[in-house]
Coordinates of C-alpha atoms and ligand atoms in Angstrom, one line a residue:
M1 CA 158.0 -123.0 52.6
S2 CA 154.5 -121.6 52.5
D3 CA 153.5 -118.0 52.4
I4 CA 152.7 -117.8 56.0
P5 CA 155.3 -115.7 57.9
Y6 CA 157.2 -116.9 60.9
K7 CA 155.4 -114.3 62.9
I8 CA 151.9 -113.1 62.2
Y9 CA 151.7 -109.7 63.7
L10 CA 148.5 -107.7 63.9
S11 CA 148.7 -103.9 63.7
E12 CA 148.1 -101.8 66.8
K13 CA 144.7 -101.0 65.5
E14 CA 143.8 -104.7 65.4
I15 CA 144.1 -105.1 69.2
P16 CA 140.5 -105.9 70.1
S17 CA 138.6 -103.0 71.6
A18 CA 136.4 -105.2 73.7
W19 CA 136.9 -108.4 75.8
Y20 CA 134.7 -111.3 74.9
N21 CA 132.7 -112.9 77.7
V22 CA 132.1 -116.5 76.8
R23 CA 129.5 -116.9 79.6
A24 CA 127.0 -115.0 77.4
D25 CA 127.1 -117.8 74.9
M26 CA 127.2 -120.7 77.4
K27 CA 123.9 -122.6 77.7
N28 CA 124.9 -124.0 81.1
K29 CA 126.3 -121.0 82.9
P30 CA 129.2 -121.5 85.4
A31 CA 127.7 -122.2 88.8
P32 CA 127.4 -119.1 91.0
L33 CA 129.7 -118.3 93.9
L34 CA 128.2 -119.2 97.3
N35 CA 128.4 -117.4 100.6
P36 CA 130.3 -119.8 102.8
G37 CA 128.2 -118.8 105.8
T38 CA 124.7 -119.2 104.3
G39 CA 125.4 -121.5 101.4
K40 CA 123.3 -119.1 99.2
P41 CA 124.5 -117.5 95.9
L42 CA 126.4 -114.3 96.6
A43 CA 124.8 -111.0 95.7
V44 CA 127.2 -108.7 93.8
E45 CA 127.3 -106.3 96.8
E46 CA 128.7 -109.0 98.9
L47 CA 131.8 -109.0 96.8
Y48 CA 132.4 -105.3 97.2
P49 CA 134.4 -105.6 100.5
I50 CA 136.8 -107.9 98.7
F51 CA 136.9 -106.9 95.1
C52 CA 136.6 -103.5 93.3
E53 CA 133.0 -102.8 92.3
E54 CA 133.5 -102.8 88.5
L55 CA 135.4 -106.1 88.8
S56 CA 132.7 -107.6 91.0
K57 CA 130.2 -106.7 88.3
Q58 CA 132.3 -108.4 85.7
E59 CA 132.6 -111.4 87.9
M60 CA 128.8 -111.8 88.0
D61 CA 128.1 -110.8 84.4
N62 CA 126.7 -113.8 82.5
T63 CA 124.9 -111.8 79.8
H64 CA 127.1 -109.2 78.0
A65 CA 129.1 -110.9 75.3
Y66 CA 131.4 -107.9 74.8
I67 CA 132.8 -105.6 77.4
D68 CA 134.7 -102.5 76.2
I69 CA 138.4 -102.4 77.1
P70 CA 139.0 -99.0 78.8
G71 CA 141.2 -96.6 76.7
E72 CA 143.8 -96.4 79.5
V73 CA 144.1 -100.2 79.5
L74 CA 144.3 -100.3 75.7
D75 CA 147.1 -97.8 75.8
F76 CA 149.0 -100.0 78.3
Y77 CA 148.3 -103.0 76.1
K78 CA 150.0 -101.2 73.2
M79 CA 153.3 -101.3 75.1
Y80 CA 153.5 -105.0 74.5
R81 CA 150.6 -106.1 72.3
P82 CA 149.5 -107.4 69.9
S83 CA 151.6 -110.4 70.8
P84 CA 152.8 -112.5 67.8
L85 CA 151.3 -115.7 66.6
V86 CA 154.3 -117.7 65.6
R87 CA 154.4 -120.5 63.0
A88 CA 156.8 -123.0 64.6
Y89 CA 158.5 -123.9 61.3
C90 CA 161.7 -125.0 63.0
L91 CA 159.9 -127.3 65.4
E92 CA 157.8 -128.8 62.6
K93 CA 161.0 -129.5 60.7
S94 CA 162.8 -131.1 63.6
L95 CA 159.8 -133.3 64.3
G96 CA 159.4 -134.2 60.7
T97 CA 155.7 -133.6 61.0
P98 CA 153.2 -132.7 58.3
A99 CA 151.3 -130.7 61.0
H100 CA 151.3 -127.0 61.0
I101 CA 152.1 -125.7 64.5
Y102 CA 151.4 -122.2 65.7
Y103 CA 152.0 -120.6 69.1
K104 CA 150.6 -117.4 70.6
F105 CA 153.6 -116.0 72.5
E106 CA 152.7 -114.0 75.6
G107 CA 156.1 -113.8 77.1
N108 CA 157.2 -110.6 75.4
N109 CA 156.9 -108.3 78.4
T110 CA 159.1 -107.9 81.5
S111 CA 156.7 -109.9 83.7
G112 CA 157.3 -112.7 81.2
S113 CA 153.7 -114.0 81.0
H114 CA 150.1 -113.4 79.9
K115 CA 149.3 -112.3 83.5
L116 CA 149.9 -108.7 82.7
N117 CA 146.7 -108.7 80.5
S118 CA 144.6 -108.9 83.6
A119 CA 146.9 -107.2 86.1
I120 CA 146.6 -103.9 84.2
A121 CA 142.8 -104.2 84.0
Q122 CA 142.4 -105.0 87.7
A123 CA 144.8 -102.2 88.7
Y124 CA 143.0 -99.8 86.5
Y125 CA 139.6 -100.4 88.1
A126 CA 141.1 -100.2 91.6
K127 CA 142.6 -96.8 90.7
K128 CA 139.3 -95.6 89.1
Q129 CA 137.5 -96.5 92.4
G130 CA 140.0 -94.2 94.2
L131 CA 141.6 -97.0 96.2
K132 CA 145.1 -96.8 97.8
G133 CA 146.3 -100.2 96.9
V134 CA 145.7 -103.9 96.2
T135 CA 146.8 -107.1 97.9
T136 CA 147.4 -110.4 96.2
E137 CA 149.1 -113.8 96.4
T138 CA 151.7 -115.1 94.0
G139 CA 153.0 -118.7 93.5
A140 CA 155.9 -118.9 91.1
G141 CA 155.9 -115.1 91.0
Q142 CA 154.6 -114.2 87.6
W143 CA 151.3 -112.8 88.8
G144 CA 153.0 -110.7 91.5
T145 CA 155.4 -109.4 89.0
A146 CA 152.7 -108.5 86.5
L147 CA 150.7 -106.8 89.2
S148 CA 153.6 -104.8 90.5
M149 CA 154.3 -103.6 87.0
A150 CA 150.7 -102.5 86.6
T151 CA 150.4 -100.8 90.0
A152 CA 153.8 -99.0 89.5
Y153 CA 152.4 -97.7 86.2
L154 CA 149.2 -96.4 87.8
G155 CA 150.8 -95.3 91.2
L156 CA 149.0 -97.8 93.4
D157 CA 150.4 -99.6 96.5
C158 CA 150.9 -103.3 96.0
Q159 CA 151.3 -106.0 98.8
V160 CA 152.2 -109.5 97.6
Y161 CA 152.0 -112.7 99.7
M162 CA 154.4 -115.0 98.0
V163 CA 154.3 -118.8 98.6
K164 CA 157.2 -119.4 100.9
V165 CA 158.9 -122.1 98.8
S166 CA 159.0 -119.7 95.8
Y167 CA 160.0 -116.8 98.0
E168 CA 163.1 -118.8 99.0
Q169 CA 163.8 -120.5 95.6
K170 CA 163.1 -117.5 93.4
P171 CA 164.9 -114.5 95.0
F172 CA 165.2 -112.7 91.7
R173 CA 161.5 -112.9 91.0
R174 CA 161.0 -111.3 94.4
E175 CA 163.5 -108.6 93.6
V176 CA 161.8 -107.7 90.4
M177 CA 158.6 -107.2 92.3
R178 CA 160.4 -105.0 94.8
T179 CA 162.0 -103.1 92.0
Y180 CA 158.5 -102.2 90.8
G181 CA 157.7 -101.0 94.3
A182 CA 155.7 -104.0 95.7
K183 CA 156.0 -105.2 99.3
V184 CA 156.6 -109.0 99.2
T185 CA 155.9 -111.2 102.3
P186 CA 156.6 -115.0 102.4
S187 CA 153.4 -117.0 103.1
P188 CA 152.3 -118.3 105.4
S189 CA 153.5 -115.3 107.4
M190 CA 153.0 -114.3 111.0
E191 CA 151.4 -111.0 109.9
T192 CA 147.8 -112.2 109.4
N193 CA 145.5 -114.3 111.7
V194 CA 145.1 -116.9 109.0
G195 CA 148.8 -117.1 108.4
R196 CA 149.5 -117.6 112.1
R197 CA 146.8 -120.3 112.3
I198 CA 148.2 -122.2 109.3
N199 CA 151.8 -122.0 110.6
E200 CA 150.5 -123.4 113.9
E201 CA 148.6 -126.2 112.3
F202 CA 151.2 -127.2 109.8
P203 CA 154.6 -126.3 111.3
G204 CA 157.4 -125.9 108.7
T205 CA 154.9 -125.7 105.8
T206 CA 156.4 -124.3 102.6
G207 CA 153.0 -122.8 101.8
S208 CA 150.6 -123.0 98.9
L209 CA 148.6 -120.7 96.7
G210 CA 145.4 -121.4 98.6
C211 CA 147.1 -120.3 101.8
A212 CA 148.6 -117.2 100.3
I213 CA 145.2 -116.2 99.0
S214 CA 143.7 -116.4 102.5
E215 CA 146.4 -114.1 103.8
A216 CA 146.0 -111.6 100.9
V217 CA 142.2 -111.5 101.4
E218 CA 142.6 -110.8 105.1
A219 CA 145.1 -108.1 104.4
A220 CA 142.7 -106.4 101.9
T221 CA 139.7 -106.6 104.2
S222 CA 141.5 -105.4 107.3
Q223 CA 143.1 -102.2 105.7
E224 CA 141.2 -99.1 104.7
G225 CA 141.3 -98.4 100.9
Y226 CA 142.6 -101.8 99.8
R227 CA 141.0 -104.6 97.8
Y228 CA 142.1 -108.0 96.8
V229 CA 143.0 -109.0 93.3
L230 CA 143.6 -112.5 91.9
G231 CA 145.6 -113.5 88.8
S232 CA 143.7 -116.6 87.7
V233 CA 140.6 -118.7 88.3
L234 CA 138.0 -115.9 88.4
N235 CA 135.5 -115.1 85.7
Q236 CA 136.8 -111.6 85.4
V237 CA 140.4 -112.8 84.8
L238 CA 139.3 -115.1 82.0
L239 CA 137.4 -112.2 80.5
H240 CA 140.5 -110.0 80.4
Q241 CA 142.6 -112.9 79.0
S242 CA 140.1 -113.2 76.1
V243 CA 142.4 -110.7 74.4
I244 CA 144.8 -113.7 73.8
G245 CA 142.1 -115.7 72.0
L246 CA 140.7 -112.7 70.1
E247 CA 144.1 -111.8 68.7
T248 CA 144.9 -115.4 67.9
K249 CA 141.6 -115.7 66.0
A250 CA 142.2 -112.4 64.2
A251 CA 145.7 -113.6 63.1
L252 CA 144.5 -116.9 61.9
D253 CA 141.6 -115.4 60.0
K254 CA 144.0 -112.9 58.4
Y255 CA 145.7 -115.8 56.7
G256 CA 142.6 -118.0 56.2
I257 CA 143.9 -120.6 58.6
K258 CA 141.4 -122.8 60.4
A259 CA 142.7 -124.3 63.6
D260 CA 142.0 -128.0 64.1
M261 CA 143.4 -128.2 67.6
I262 CA 143.8 -125.6 70.4
I263 CA 146.0 -126.5 73.3
G264 CA 146.7 -124.6 76.5
C265 CA 148.2 -125.4 79.9
A266 CA 145.8 -125.2 82.8
G267 CA 146.7 -124.0 86.3
G268 CA 143.7 -121.9 87.4
G269 CA 142.5 -121.9 83.8
S270 CA 143.0 -118.2 82.8
N271 CA 145.3 -118.4 79.8
L272 CA 143.5 -121.5 78.6
G273 CA 140.1 -119.8 79.1
G274 CA 141.2 -116.6 77.4
L275 CA 142.8 -118.4 74.5
I276 CA 139.8 -120.7 73.8
S277 CA 137.0 -118.3 74.6
P278 CA 136.3 -116.9 71.1
F279 CA 136.7 -120.4 69.6
V280 CA 134.4 -122.0 72.2
G281 CA 132.0 -119.2 71.5
Q282 CA 131.8 -120.4 67.9
M283 CA 131.3 -124.0 69.0
L284 CA 128.5 -122.9 71.4
R285 CA 126.8 -121.0 68.6
G286 CA 127.2 -124.0 66.3
E287 CA 129.5 -122.1 63.8
A288 CA 132.7 -124.2 64.0
D289 CA 134.2 -127.1 65.8
Y290 CA 137.7 -127.5 67.4
D291 CA 139.5 -130.1 69.4
I292 CA 140.4 -128.2 72.6
I293 CA 142.9 -129.7 75.1
A294 CA 143.7 -128.5 78.6
V295 CA 147.0 -129.8 79.9
E296 CA 147.8 -130.1 83.5
P297 CA 150.6 -131.6 85.7
A298 CA 150.2 -135.2 86.7
S299 CA 151.1 -134.1 90.2
C300 CA 148.2 -131.6 90.4
P301 CA 145.5 -133.1 88.1
S302 CA 142.3 -131.2 89.0
L303 CA 140.5 -131.7 85.7
T304 CA 141.6 -135.3 85.0
R305 CA 141.3 -136.7 88.5
G306 CA 139.5 -134.1 90.6
T307 CA 135.8 -133.9 91.5
Y308 CA 133.3 -131.3 90.2
T309 CA 131.9 -129.9 93.4
Y310 CA 131.7 -126.7 95.5
D311 CA 134.9 -126.1 97.3
F312 CA 136.9 -123.3 99.0
C313 CA 139.1 -121.3 96.8
D314 CA 141.7 -120.9 99.5
T315 CA 143.2 -123.0 102.3
G316 CA 142.1 -120.6 105.1
K317 CA 138.4 -120.9 103.9
V318 CA 137.8 -117.2 104.0
C319 CA 136.8 -116.9 100.3
P320 CA 133.4 -117.6 98.7
L321 CA 132.7 -121.2 97.6
A322 CA 133.1 -121.9 93.9
K323 CA 131.9 -124.9 92.0
M324 CA 134.9 -126.4 90.1
Y325 CA 136.9 -129.4 89.4
T326 CA 139.0 -129.7 92.5
L327 CA 141.5 -131.8 94.4
G328 CA 140.3 -130.2 97.7
S329 CA 141.4 -126.9 99.0
G330 CA 144.0 -128.5 101.3
Y331 CA 145.7 -130.3 98.4
I332 CA 149.4 -129.4 98.1
P333 CA 151.4 -130.9 95.3
A334 CA 154.4 -133.1 96.2
P335 CA 157.5 -131.0 97.2
N336 CA 159.5 -132.3 94.2
H337 CA 156.9 -130.6 91.8
A338 CA 158.7 -127.9 89.9
G339 CA 156.5 -127.2 86.9
G340 CA 154.0 -124.7 88.3
L341 CA 150.3 -125.0 87.8
R342 CA 149.9 -125.8 91.5
Y343 CA 146.4 -124.6 92.2
H344 CA 144.0 -127.2 93.7
G345 CA 141.0 -126.2 91.6
M346 CA 140.0 -124.9 88.2
S347 CA 138.2 -121.9 86.9
S348 CA 134.4 -122.3 87.1
I349 CA 134.1 -121.4 83.4
V350 CA 136.6 -124.0 82.3
S351 CA 135.2 -126.5 84.7
Q352 CA 131.7 -126.1 83.2
L353 CA 132.9 -126.2 79.6
Y354 CA 134.9 -129.4 80.5
D355 CA 131.9 -130.9 82.2
D356 CA 129.8 -130.1 79.1
G357 CA 132.3 -131.8 76.8
L358 CA 133.5 -128.8 75.0
L359 CA 137.1 -129.6 75.9
T360 CA 139.2 -132.5 76.9
A361 CA 142.0 -132.7 79.4
R362 CA 145.3 -134.5 79.8
S363 CA 147.9 -134.7 82.5
V364 CA 151.6 -134.9 81.8
K365 CA 154.6 -135.8 84.0
Q366 CA 157.1 -133.1 84.7
T367 CA 160.2 -134.9 83.3
D368 CA 158.3 -135.2 80.0
V369 CA 157.4 -131.5 80.2
F370 CA 161.0 -130.5 80.6
E371 CA 162.1 -132.7 77.8
A372 CA 159.6 -130.9 75.6
A373 CA 160.7 -127.5 76.9
E374 CA 164.3 -128.3 75.9
M375 CA 163.4 -129.6 72.5
F376 CA 161.4 -126.4 71.9
A377 CA 164.1 -124.1 73.3
R378 CA 166.8 -125.6 71.0
V379 CA 164.9 -125.2 67.8
E380 CA 162.5 -122.2 68.4
G381 CA 164.9 -120.2 70.5
I382 CA 162.5 -119.1 73.2
L383 CA 163.3 -120.5 76.7
P384 CA 159.7 -121.5 77.8
A385 CA 158.2 -121.3 81.2
P386 CA 157.6 -124.8 82.7
E387 CA 153.9 -124.0 82.8
S388 CA 153.8 -123.2 79.1
S389 CA 155.8 -126.4 78.4
H390 CA 152.9 -128.5 79.4
A391 CA 151.1 -127.2 76.3
I392 CA 154.3 -127.7 74.3
R393 CA 154.4 -131.3 75.4
V394 CA 151.0 -132.1 74.1
A395 CA 151.5 -130.0 70.9
I396 CA 154.6 -132.1 70.1
D397 CA 152.8 -135.4 71.0
E398 CA 149.9 -134.4 68.6
A399 CA 152.3 -133.3 65.9
L400 CA 154.0 -136.7 66.2
K401 CA 150.7 -138.5 65.8
C402 CA 150.2 -136.5 62.6
K403 CA 153.5 -137.9 61.4
E404 CA 152.0 -141.4 61.8
T405 CA 148.7 -140.6 60.1
G406 CA 150.1 -138.1 57.6
E407 CA 147.5 -135.5 58.6
A408 CA 148.4 -131.9 58.2
K409 CA 146.5 -130.6 61.1
N410 CA 146.7 -127.0 62.3
I411 CA 147.8 -127.1 65.9
V412 CA 147.6 -123.9 67.9
F413 CA 149.0 -123.7 71.4
G414 CA 149.4 -121.0 74.0
L415 CA 153.0 -120.2 74.9
T416 CA 152.2 -118.3 78.0
G417 CA 155.6 -117.2 79.1
T418 CA 159.4 -117.4 79.5
G419 CA 161.3 -119.5 82.0
Y420 CA 164.3 -117.3 83.0
F421 CA 163.3 -117.4 86.7
D422 CA 162.8 -121.2 86.6
M423 CA 166.4 -122.2 86.2
V424 CA 166.5 -124.1 89.4
A425 CA 163.9 -126.5 87.9
Y426 CA 165.9 -126.6 84.6
Q427 CA 169.0 -127.3 86.6
Q428 CA 167.3 -130.3 88.4
Y429 CA 166.3 -131.6 85.0
N430 CA 169.7 -131.1 83.4
D431 CA 171.4 -132.8 86.4
G432 CA 169.0 -135.8 86.0
K433 CA 167.6 -135.1 89.5
M434 CA 164.1 -134.3 88.5
S435 CA 161.6 -137.0 89.6
D436 CA 157.9 -137.4 88.9
Y437 CA 155.3 -137.8 91.6
V438 CA 151.8 -138.9 90.8
P439 CA 149.4 -138.8 93.7
T440 CA 147.5 -142.0 94.6
D441 CA 143.7 -142.3 94.3
E442 CA 143.6 -142.5 98.1
E443 CA 145.5 -139.3 98.6
I444 CA 143.2 -137.5 96.2
A445 CA 140.1 -139.0 97.7
A446 CA 141.2 -138.0 101.2
S447 CA 141.7 -134.5 100.1
V448 CA 138.4 -134.2 98.2
A449 CA 136.5 -135.7 101.1
K450 CA 137.2 -132.4 103.0
C451 CA 135.3 -130.3 100.5
P452 CA 132.3 -128.6 102.1
K453 CA 128.9 -130.3 101.7
V454 CA 126.4 -128.0 100.0
Ligands
LIG1 C1 150.4 -118.4 85.9 C2 150.9 -119.0 84.7 C3 150.2 -120.0 84.1 C4 149.0 -120.7 84.6 O1 147.9 -119.9 85.0 P1 146.5 -120.0 84.3 O2 145.7 -119.2 85.1 O3 146.1 -121.5 84.3 O4 146.8 -119.5 82.9 C5 150.7 -120.6 82.9 N1 151.8 -120.1 82.3 C6 152.5 -119.0 82.9 C7 153.7 -118.5 82.2 C8 152.0 -118.5 84.0 O5 152.7 -117.4 84.6

């Protein structure tokens, strides 16, 4: 056994004091948000009715490489950070691989995922602006849970539109949010204009993230003292999530480990973007090179099979247009999809980095994902979230390739959270009832054809 501990912990003082904004180092900046009415780039003021002012500024900031983490946010981070970087000795042994596998574990907080890193930042800026509360959407429920923890801590009101299928399948997740004081509404609801419209157009729909976003935005803009917050996709969210990558890099540096490969699951791109940012920064500045891999579900393959174009961020088309790899804002993964990462598009930053060849992408089928999840749980102890297990799948595949070639690569992956609320999906897998669905080219083309022409 080497002298690298199972868990590399940083001290409290080693939590980064500033977030890193990779846009400052990108030669090709992510494309600007467009006003859906005029087709022109949005001015920052146009975001103020939707987002908090400070967060709007962060959204537009392509120049400042570092942005100080406010003291109050740092204090909150100290409750559950730094998160450990774990050397997966037991997994390595069971695979018989010469590779060294490390994972950055973000599931060590009650919300069970990395999403708390941005939730507390966004709630803090809302509070500082003197707002009454925030509205948001949640899919599987991790973001809503994280946000309700943050708003409870700061004394803000929190209204969550939860994708209907999750609301029904994950009653405990819903109750955690209510325990933290949030009001949870299944989406599409009959409480908003856009919800009523979607219910009329698609009777019996089980909802989608894009649809819940439309409802949450309408709820924010139609109530005095409320703003909308989003848990992924946005530049500001990737900025806050850079704390993951900065800590990972600090932990690796502490032991003189050079990562060869960095792997993250990609839904809207926030954990991946946050994990890879400092490393991509080095690549952009010509200081180092890494093999970076985004992993997405075969049933929602925005990077590997989507189109890089302007699209709506939401089904109701009330949000600004963003340029991204997209499957079309009306795309809804097949009903048998249980692995999360359901968003139709991908963060503009990750999309641009991918288009520029700084990272590659792979899609994996959900039965293979759950197989990897169980292998991991049985040797490493942690019961992983299905989302995180996409990254586990590819980390295992790569470690097995190293077994063939004899290479002792350093493989780092993001273990974004725990899967305690995903036991219905695990049950399907254990009962042998989980199936895979891979959309046809025709289905994807038909959905992408509905993207706006700009
Ligand atoms: C939300 C979530 C993801 C995916 O979101 P990204 O914005 O792509 O990071 C991944 N893992 C877990 C545990 C999540 O809760």
